[in-house]
Coordinates of C-alpha atoms and ligand atoms in Angstrom, one line a residue:
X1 CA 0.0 0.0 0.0
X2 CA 1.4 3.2 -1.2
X3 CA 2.3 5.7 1.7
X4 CA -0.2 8.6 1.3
X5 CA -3.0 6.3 1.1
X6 CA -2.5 5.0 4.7
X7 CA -5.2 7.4 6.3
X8 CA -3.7 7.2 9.7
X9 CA -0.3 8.0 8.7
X10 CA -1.8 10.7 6.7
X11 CA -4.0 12.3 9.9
X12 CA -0.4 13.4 10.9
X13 CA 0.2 15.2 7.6
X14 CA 2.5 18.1 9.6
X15 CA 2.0 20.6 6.3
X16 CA -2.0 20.0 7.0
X17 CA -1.5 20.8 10.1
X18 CA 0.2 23.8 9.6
X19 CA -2.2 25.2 7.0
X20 CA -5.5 24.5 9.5
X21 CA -3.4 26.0 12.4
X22 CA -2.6 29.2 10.1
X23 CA -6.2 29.2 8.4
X24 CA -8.1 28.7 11.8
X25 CA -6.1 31.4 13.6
X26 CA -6.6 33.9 10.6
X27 CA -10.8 33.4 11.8
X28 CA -10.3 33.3 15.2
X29 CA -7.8 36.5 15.7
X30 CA -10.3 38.5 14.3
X31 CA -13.0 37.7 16.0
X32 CA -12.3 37.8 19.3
X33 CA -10.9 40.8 18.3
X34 CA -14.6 42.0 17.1
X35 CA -15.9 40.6 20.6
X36 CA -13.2 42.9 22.3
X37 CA -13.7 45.8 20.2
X38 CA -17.8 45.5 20.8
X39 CA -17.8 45.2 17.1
X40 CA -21.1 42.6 17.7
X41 CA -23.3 43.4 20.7
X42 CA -23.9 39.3 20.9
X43 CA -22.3 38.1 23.6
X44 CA -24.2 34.4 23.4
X45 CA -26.4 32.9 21.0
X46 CA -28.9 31.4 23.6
X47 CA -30.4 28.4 23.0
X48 CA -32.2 25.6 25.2
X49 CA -29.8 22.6 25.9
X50 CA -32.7 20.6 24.1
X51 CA -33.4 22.9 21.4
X52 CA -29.5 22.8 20.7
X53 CA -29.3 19.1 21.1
X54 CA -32.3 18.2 18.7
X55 CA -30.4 21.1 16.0
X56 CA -26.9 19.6 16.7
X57 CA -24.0 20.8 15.4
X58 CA -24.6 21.3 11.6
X59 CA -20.8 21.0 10.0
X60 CA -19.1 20.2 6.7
X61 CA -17.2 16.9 7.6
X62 CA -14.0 17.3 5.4
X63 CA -13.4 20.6 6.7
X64 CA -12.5 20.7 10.3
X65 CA -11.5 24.5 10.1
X66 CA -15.2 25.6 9.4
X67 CA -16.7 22.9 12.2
X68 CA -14.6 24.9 14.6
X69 CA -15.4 28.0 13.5
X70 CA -19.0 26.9 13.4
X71 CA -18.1 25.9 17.5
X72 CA -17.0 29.4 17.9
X73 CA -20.2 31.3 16.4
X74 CA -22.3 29.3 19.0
X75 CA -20.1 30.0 22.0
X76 CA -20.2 32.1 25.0
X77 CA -17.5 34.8 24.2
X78 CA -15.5 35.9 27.4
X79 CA -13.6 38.2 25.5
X80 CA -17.0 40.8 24.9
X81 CA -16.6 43.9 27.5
X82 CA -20.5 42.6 28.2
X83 CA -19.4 39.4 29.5
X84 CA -19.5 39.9 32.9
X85 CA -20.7 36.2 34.7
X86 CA -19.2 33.2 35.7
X87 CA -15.5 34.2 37.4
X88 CA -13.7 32.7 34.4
X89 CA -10.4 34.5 32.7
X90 CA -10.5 35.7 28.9
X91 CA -7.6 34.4 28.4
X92 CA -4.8 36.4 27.5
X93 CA -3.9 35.5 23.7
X94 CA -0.3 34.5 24.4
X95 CA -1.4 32.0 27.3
X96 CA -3.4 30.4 24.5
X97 CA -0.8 29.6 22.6
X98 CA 0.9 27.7 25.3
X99 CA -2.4 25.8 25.3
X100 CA -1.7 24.3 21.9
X101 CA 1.5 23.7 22.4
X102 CA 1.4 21.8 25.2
X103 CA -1.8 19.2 23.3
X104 CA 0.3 19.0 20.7
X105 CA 3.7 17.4 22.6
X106 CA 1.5 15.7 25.4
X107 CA 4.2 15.5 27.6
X108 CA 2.8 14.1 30.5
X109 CA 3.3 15.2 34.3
X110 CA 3.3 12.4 36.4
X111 CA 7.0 11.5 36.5
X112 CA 9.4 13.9 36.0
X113 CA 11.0 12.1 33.1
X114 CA 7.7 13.0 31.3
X115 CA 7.4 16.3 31.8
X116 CA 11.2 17.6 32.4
X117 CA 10.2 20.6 31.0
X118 CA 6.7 21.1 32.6
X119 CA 8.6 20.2 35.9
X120 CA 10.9 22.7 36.0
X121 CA 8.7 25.8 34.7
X122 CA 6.0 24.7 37.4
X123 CA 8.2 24.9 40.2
X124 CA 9.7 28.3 38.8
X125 CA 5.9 29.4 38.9
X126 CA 4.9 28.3 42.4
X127 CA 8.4 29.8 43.6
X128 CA 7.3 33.4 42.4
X129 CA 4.0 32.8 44.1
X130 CA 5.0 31.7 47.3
X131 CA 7.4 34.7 47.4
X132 CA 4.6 36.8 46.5
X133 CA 2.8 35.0 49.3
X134 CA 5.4 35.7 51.9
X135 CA 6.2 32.1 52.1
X136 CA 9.9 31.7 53.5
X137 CA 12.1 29.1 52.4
X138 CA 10.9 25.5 53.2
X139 CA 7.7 25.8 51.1
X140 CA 6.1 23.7 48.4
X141 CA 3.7 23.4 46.4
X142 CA 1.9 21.6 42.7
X143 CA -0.2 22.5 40.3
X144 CA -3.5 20.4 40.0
X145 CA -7.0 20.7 37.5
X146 CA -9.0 23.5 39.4
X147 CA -9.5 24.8 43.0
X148 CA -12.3 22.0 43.6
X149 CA -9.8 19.6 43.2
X150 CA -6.8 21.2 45.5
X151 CA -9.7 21.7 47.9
X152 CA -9.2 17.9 48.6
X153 CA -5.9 17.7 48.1
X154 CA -4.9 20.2 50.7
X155 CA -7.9 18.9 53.2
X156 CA -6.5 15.2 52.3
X157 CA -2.6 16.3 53.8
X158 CA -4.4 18.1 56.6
X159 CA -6.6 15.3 57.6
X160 CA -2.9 13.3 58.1
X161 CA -1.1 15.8 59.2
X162 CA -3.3 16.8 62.1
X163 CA -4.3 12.8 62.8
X164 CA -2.8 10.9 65.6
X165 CA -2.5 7.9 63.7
X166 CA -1.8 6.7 59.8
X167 CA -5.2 7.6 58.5
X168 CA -4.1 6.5 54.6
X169 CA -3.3 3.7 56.0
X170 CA -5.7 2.0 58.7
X171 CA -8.7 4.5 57.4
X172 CA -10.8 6.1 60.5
X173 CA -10.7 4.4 63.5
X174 CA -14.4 3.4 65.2
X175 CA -15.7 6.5 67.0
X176 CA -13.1 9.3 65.5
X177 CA -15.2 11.8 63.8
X178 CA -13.1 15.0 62.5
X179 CA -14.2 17.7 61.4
X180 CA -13.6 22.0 59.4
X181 CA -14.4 24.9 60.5
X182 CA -15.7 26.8 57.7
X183 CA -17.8 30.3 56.9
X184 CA -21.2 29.2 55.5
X185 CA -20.5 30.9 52.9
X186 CA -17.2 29.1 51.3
X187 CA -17.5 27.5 47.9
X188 CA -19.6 24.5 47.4
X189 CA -15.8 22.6 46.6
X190 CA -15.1 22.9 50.3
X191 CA -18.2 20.6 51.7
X192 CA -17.9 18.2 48.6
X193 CA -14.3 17.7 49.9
X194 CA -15.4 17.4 53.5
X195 CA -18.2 14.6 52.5
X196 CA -15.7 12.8 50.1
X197 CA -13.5 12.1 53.1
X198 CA -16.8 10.8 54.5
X199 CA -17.2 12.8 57.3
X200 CA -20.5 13.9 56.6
X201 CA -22.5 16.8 56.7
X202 CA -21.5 16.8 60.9
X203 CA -18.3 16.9 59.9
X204 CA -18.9 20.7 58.4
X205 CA -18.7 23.1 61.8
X206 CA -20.5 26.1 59.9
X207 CA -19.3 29.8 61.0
X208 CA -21.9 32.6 60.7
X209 CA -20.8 35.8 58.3
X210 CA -20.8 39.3 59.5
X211 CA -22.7 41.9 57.5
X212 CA -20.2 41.9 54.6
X213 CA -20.4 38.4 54.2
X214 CA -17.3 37.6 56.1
X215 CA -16.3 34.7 58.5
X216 CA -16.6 35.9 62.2
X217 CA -13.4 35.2 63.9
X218 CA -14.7 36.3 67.1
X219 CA -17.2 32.9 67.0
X220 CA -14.4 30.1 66.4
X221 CA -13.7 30.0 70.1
X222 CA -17.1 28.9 70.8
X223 CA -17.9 27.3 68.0
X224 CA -14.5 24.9 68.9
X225 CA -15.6 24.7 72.2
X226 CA -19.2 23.3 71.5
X227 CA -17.8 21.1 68.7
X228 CA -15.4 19.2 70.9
X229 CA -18.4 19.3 73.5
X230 CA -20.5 16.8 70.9
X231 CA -17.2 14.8 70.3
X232 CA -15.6 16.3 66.9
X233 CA -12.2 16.8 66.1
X234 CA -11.9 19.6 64.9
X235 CA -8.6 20.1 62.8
X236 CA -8.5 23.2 61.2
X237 CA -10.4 26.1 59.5
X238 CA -10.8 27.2 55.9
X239 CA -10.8 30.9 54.9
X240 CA -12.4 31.9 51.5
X241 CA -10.2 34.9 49.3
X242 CA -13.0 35.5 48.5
X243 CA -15.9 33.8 48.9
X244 CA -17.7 33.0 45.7
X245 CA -21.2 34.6 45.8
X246 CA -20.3 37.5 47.2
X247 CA -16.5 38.4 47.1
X248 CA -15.8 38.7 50.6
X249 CA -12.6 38.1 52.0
X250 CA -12.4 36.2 55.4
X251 CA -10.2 38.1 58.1
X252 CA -7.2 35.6 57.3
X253 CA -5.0 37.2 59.9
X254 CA -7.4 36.5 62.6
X255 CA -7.9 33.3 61.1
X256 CA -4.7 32.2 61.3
X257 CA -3.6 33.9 64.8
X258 CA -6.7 31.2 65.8
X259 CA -5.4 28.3 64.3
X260 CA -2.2 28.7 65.3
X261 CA -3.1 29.6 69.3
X262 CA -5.5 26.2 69.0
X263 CA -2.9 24.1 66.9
X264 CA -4.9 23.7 63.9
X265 CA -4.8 23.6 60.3
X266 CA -5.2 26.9 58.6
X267 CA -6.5 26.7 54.6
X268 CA -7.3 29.2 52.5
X269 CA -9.1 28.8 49.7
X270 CA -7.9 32.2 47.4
X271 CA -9.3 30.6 44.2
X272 CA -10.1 33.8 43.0
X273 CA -8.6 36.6 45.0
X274 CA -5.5 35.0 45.7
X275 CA -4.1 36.8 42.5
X276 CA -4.4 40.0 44.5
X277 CA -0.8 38.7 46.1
X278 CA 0.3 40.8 43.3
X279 CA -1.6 43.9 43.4
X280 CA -0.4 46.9 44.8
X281 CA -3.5 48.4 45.8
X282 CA -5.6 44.9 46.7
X283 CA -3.0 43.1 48.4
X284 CA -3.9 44.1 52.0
X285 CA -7.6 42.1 51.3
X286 CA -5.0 38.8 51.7
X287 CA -3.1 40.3 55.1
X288 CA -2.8 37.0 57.1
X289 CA -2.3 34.8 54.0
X290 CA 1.9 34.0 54.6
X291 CA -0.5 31.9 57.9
X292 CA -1.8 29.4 56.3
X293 CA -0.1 25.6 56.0
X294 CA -1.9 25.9 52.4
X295 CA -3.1 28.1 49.8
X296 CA -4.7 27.8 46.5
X297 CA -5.3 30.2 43.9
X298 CA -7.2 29.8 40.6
X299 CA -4.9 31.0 37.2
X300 CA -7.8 30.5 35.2
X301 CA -9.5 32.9 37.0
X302 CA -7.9 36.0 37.9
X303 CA -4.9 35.4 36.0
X304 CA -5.8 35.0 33.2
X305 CA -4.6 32.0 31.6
X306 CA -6.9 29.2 30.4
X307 CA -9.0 26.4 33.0
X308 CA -8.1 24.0 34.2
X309 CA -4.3 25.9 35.9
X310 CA -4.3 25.9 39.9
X311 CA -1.4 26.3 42.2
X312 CA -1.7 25.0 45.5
X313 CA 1.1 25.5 48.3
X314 CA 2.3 24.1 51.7
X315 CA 3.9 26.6 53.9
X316 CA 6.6 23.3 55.2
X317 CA 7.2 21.5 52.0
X318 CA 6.7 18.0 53.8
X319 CA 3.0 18.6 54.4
X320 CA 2.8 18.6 50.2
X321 CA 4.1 14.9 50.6
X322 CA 1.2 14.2 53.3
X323 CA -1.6 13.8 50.8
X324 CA -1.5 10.8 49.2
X325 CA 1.4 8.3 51.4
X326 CA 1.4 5.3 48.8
X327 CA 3.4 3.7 47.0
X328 CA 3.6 3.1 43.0
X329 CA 7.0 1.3 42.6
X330 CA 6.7 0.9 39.1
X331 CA 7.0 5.2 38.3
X332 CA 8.8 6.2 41.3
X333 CA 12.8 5.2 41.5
X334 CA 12.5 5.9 45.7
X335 CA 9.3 5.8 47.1
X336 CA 9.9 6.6 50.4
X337 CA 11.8 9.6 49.2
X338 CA 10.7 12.8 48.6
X339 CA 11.5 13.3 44.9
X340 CA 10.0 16.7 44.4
X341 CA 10.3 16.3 40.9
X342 CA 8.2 13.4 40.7
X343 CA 4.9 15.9 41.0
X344 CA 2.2 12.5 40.3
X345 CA 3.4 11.8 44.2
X346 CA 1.4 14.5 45.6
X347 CA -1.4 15.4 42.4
X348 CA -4.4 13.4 42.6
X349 CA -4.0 13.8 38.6
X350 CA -1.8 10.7 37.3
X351 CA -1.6 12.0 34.0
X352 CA -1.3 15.9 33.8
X353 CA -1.3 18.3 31.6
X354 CA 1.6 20.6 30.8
X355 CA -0.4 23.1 33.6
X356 CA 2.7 25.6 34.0
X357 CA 2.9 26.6 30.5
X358 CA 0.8 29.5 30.4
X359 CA 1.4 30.9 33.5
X360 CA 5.3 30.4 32.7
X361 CA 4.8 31.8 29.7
X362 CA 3.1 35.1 31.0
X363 CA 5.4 35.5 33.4
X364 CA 8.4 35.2 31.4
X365 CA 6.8 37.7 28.9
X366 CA 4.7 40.4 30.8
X367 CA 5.4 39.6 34.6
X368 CA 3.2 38.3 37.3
X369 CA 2.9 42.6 37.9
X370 CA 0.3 42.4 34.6
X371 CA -1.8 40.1 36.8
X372 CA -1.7 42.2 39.5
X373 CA -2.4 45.6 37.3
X374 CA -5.2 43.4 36.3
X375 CA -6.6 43.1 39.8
X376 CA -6.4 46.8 40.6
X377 CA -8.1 47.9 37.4
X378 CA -11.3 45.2 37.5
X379 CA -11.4 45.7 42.1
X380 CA -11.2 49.4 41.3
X381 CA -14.5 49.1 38.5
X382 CA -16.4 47.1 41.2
X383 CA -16.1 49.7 43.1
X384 CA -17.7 52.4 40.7
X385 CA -20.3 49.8 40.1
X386 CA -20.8 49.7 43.4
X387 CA -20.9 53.3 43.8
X388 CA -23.7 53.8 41.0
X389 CA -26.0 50.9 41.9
X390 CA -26.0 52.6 45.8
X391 CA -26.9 55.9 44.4
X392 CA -29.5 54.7 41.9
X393 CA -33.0 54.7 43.9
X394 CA -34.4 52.0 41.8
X395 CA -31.3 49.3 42.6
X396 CA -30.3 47.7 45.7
X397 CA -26.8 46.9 46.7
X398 CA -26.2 43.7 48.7
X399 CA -22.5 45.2 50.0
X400 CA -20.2 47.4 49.2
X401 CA -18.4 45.1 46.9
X402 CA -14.3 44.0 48.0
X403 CA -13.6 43.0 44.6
X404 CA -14.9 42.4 41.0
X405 CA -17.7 40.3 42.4
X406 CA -20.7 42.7 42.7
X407 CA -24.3 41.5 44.2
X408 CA -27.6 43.8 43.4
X409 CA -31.1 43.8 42.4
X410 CA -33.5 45.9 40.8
X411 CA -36.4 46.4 42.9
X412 CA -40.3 48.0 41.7
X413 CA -42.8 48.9 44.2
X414 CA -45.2 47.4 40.8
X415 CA -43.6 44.1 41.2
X416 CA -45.7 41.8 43.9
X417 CA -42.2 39.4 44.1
X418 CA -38.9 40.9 43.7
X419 CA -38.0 37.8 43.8
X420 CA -39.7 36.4 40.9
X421 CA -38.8 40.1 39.3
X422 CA -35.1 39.9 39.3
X423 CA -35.0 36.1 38.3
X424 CA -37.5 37.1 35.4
X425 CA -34.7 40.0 34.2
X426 CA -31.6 37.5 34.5
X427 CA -33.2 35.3 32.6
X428 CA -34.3 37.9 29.7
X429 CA -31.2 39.0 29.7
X430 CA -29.8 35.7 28.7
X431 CA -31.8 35.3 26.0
X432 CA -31.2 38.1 24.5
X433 CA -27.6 37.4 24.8
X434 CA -25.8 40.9 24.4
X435 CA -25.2 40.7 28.5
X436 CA -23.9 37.9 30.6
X437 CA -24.8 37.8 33.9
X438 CA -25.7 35.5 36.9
X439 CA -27.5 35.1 39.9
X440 CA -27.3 34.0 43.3
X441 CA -29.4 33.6 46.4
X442 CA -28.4 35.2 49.8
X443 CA -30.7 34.9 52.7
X444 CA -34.2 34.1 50.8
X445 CA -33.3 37.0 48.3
X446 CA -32.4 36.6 44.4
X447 CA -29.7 38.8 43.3
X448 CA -28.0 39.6 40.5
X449 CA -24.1 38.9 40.2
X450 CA -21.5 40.4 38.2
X451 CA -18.4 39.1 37.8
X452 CA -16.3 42.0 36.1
X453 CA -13.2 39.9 34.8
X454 CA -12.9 41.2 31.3
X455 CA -10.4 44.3 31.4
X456 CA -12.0 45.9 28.6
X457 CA -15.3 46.3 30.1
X458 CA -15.9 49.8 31.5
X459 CA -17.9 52.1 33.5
X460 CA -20.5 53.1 30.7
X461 CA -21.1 49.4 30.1
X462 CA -22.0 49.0 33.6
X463 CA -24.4 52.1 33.2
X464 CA -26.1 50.3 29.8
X465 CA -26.3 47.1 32.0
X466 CA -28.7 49.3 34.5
X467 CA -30.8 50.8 31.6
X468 CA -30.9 47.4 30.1
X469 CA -32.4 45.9 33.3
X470 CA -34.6 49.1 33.4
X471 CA -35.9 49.0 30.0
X472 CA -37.0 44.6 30.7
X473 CA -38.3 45.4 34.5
X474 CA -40.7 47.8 33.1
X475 CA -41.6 45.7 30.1
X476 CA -42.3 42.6 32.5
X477 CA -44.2 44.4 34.7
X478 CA -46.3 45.6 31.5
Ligands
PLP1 C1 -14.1 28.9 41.7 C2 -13.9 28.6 43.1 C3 -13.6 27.3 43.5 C4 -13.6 26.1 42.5 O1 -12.5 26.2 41.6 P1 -12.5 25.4 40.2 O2 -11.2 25.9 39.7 O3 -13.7 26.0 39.5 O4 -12.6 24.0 40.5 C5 -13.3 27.0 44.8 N1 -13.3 28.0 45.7 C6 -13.6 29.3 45.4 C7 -13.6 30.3 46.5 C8 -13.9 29.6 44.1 O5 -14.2 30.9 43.8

């Protein structure tokens, strides 16, 4: 059989490749450039899951390049000013780039043989943001798919770190029942992790929030001493940097002078906000932070480099070696030692993705300080949101907002069920797809949430989000 006929050697045609990589980018550039430029007021094509399934995705079959552009045209675009929803980067271009790179070589980064390059950038990575962090030497750290996941993984090297026995390997023994102190408002990641390790839902010692949403320090003495009163062992407390639904940072420095007076475990979960270690004007929100045995923070998310990219770090580098004790003779030349290198020791991940590329990469080129001008620039427009939603009579502000998270809702005195009012405009506004917005729920109330991560997005787009929410509240309510 002649050579070009063989269609599998022929699917790795490297001049194909080439030409679909240069044809694909030449309709791609341009269009997110549109989206960034507000050259289309669409920011989603909104369609029913069912609707969208029944249509499917109508393609030409020998030409990949138009199926992907045909994926494009019915995507959410992050990179529209108007986006303003789920906490998720538009990805810097150049962080992209390290995104194809990386699928195309596949190095993997479970063994360091693998991954020699990945290896090296990640720790280069997590060394700039444990200095950032105020981490002294002694530190460690990995990169894992999303804060959800290093969630576990840091409550997995807690769990045997503060145990007086070998919990990996004997399991619980009859009777010990652990437990977290946690605000009741950290992410939902937190209590998934909590319930994996099967602790249950007693096993979740909820703090109350102040006003601003923010864990009250001044009730983890009693809330330790009524726990241990029922028979918990409690052994440690998660902070949120910020909490998800409405951007409030828990008073980490209190936190952590707790945990360390009561000899537990201090977390922090800085998915988002954590990239405020490098913000000039923001990095006070994370005082406290150089406390914790371990911190995550999110790249995808306030870094700006594409999901899944998550650093997680251990304040005594042998904690990071805590989290998963067993052996796998077969990839490992020492298993007993602690090859840092060898990062599948302490990732849940086996396989893993070349993670540090893009963060490497945008370091290298722009600095970790473009992150942090980032920060400033989208904190700074929640505030002026903020500022305009408190002085408009028909809006309500849940809280003066920390960050780029921002919580309101429109309220009528014509509408029986404000409620039912501000659910109604979320979801209009959806559908007609030229803002993106969410919701949340806060003490029987609907709000509406903002995310504001898209550094193009300004002031007057804000404003045209109000007279947009105007303009549906009064045609809902006729
Ligand atoms: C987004 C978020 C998470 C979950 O992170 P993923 O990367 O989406 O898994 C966890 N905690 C907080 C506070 C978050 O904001």
């Amino acid at each position: 059989m002649s050579r070009n006929l063989d269609p599998l050697r022929q699917a790795y045609d490297m001049d194909e490749f080439a030409k679909r990589a240069h044809h694909l980018i030449a309709q791609l550039a341009p269009n997110v450039q549109k989206s960034l430029n507000r050259d289309t007021d669409e920011v989603l094509a909104w369609q029913t899951a069912n609707a969208f399934w029944q249509k499917g995705i109508q393609a030409l079959v020998d030409d990949p390049v138009q199926l992907l552009q045909q994926i494009e045209d019915q995507s959410i675009r992050l990179h529209h000013p108007r986006y303003m929803g789920h906490q998720i980067a538009p990805v810097l271009p150049l962080t992209a780039l390290a995104g194809l790179m990386s699928q195309l070589l596949n190095n993997g980064m479970g063994v360091y043989e693998m991954g020699m390059a990945g290896t090296i950038m990640e720790r280069e990575v997590l060394e700039e943001v444990a200095a950032a962090i105020g981490y002294s030497e002694g530190y460690s750290g990995i990169m894992t798919s999303g804060g959800t996941l290093a969630n576990l993984t840091a409550l997995l090297a807690a769990r045997q770190v503060q145990s007086e026995h070998d919990i990996w390997e004997d399991g619980y023994l009859p009777g010990e029942r652990l437990a977290i102190m946690v605000s009741e408002e950290a992410h939902y990641s937190v209590q998934r992790a909590i319930k994996i390790m099967g602790w249950g839902e007693r096993g979740i010692v909820k703090i109350p929030v102040d006003e601003a949403y923010r864990l009250r320090a001044d009730l983890l003495a009693p809330a330790l001493d009524h726990a241990r009163q029922q028979g918990l062992r409690v052994i440690g407390v998660v902070g949120s940097a910020c909490s998800t639904a409405t951007g409030s940072f828990d008073p980490l420095d209190a936190i952590g002078a707790f945990c360390e007076a009561e000899n537990l475990w201090f977390h922090v979960d800085a998915a988002h906000g954590g990239p405020a270690i490098f913000a000039p004007e923001n990095r006070s929100l994370l005082r406290g932070i150089e406390k914790a045995d371990s911190v995550l923070m999110d790249f995808h998310k306030m870094a700006l480099c594409p999901a899944l990219c998550t650093a997680l770090l251990f304040k005594d580098a042998k904690d990071s070696y805590q989290t998963f004790s067993q052996k796998a003779a077969y990839l490992w030349e020492d298993p007993s030692d602690q090859e840092w290198y060898n990062l599948g020791k302490r990732t849940f991940e086996c396989t893993k993705h070349m993670m540090s590329l893009a963060p490497f990469l945008l370091h290298r080129t722009y600095g970790f300080e473009l992150v942090g001008t980032y920060v400033d620039q989208m904190f700074a427009l929640g505030h002026t949101f903020g500022e305009r939603l408190a002085s408009a009579d028909d809006f309500e502000l849940l809280v003066k907002p920390a960050c780029n998270i921002v919580c309101f809702r429109y309220c009528s005195s014509s509408a029986s069920n404000q409620n039912e009012l501000n659910r109604a405009i979320r979801a209009r506004l959806r559908d007609e797809g030229r803002f993106y917005i969410v919701q949340t729920e806060l003490k029987g109330k609907v709000y509406l949430r903002t995310a504001l991560m898209n550094p193009f997005t300004e002031i007057s787009d804000l404003e045209a989000l109000m007279e947009e929410i105007r303009r549906i509240a009064n045609s809902l309510l006729g």
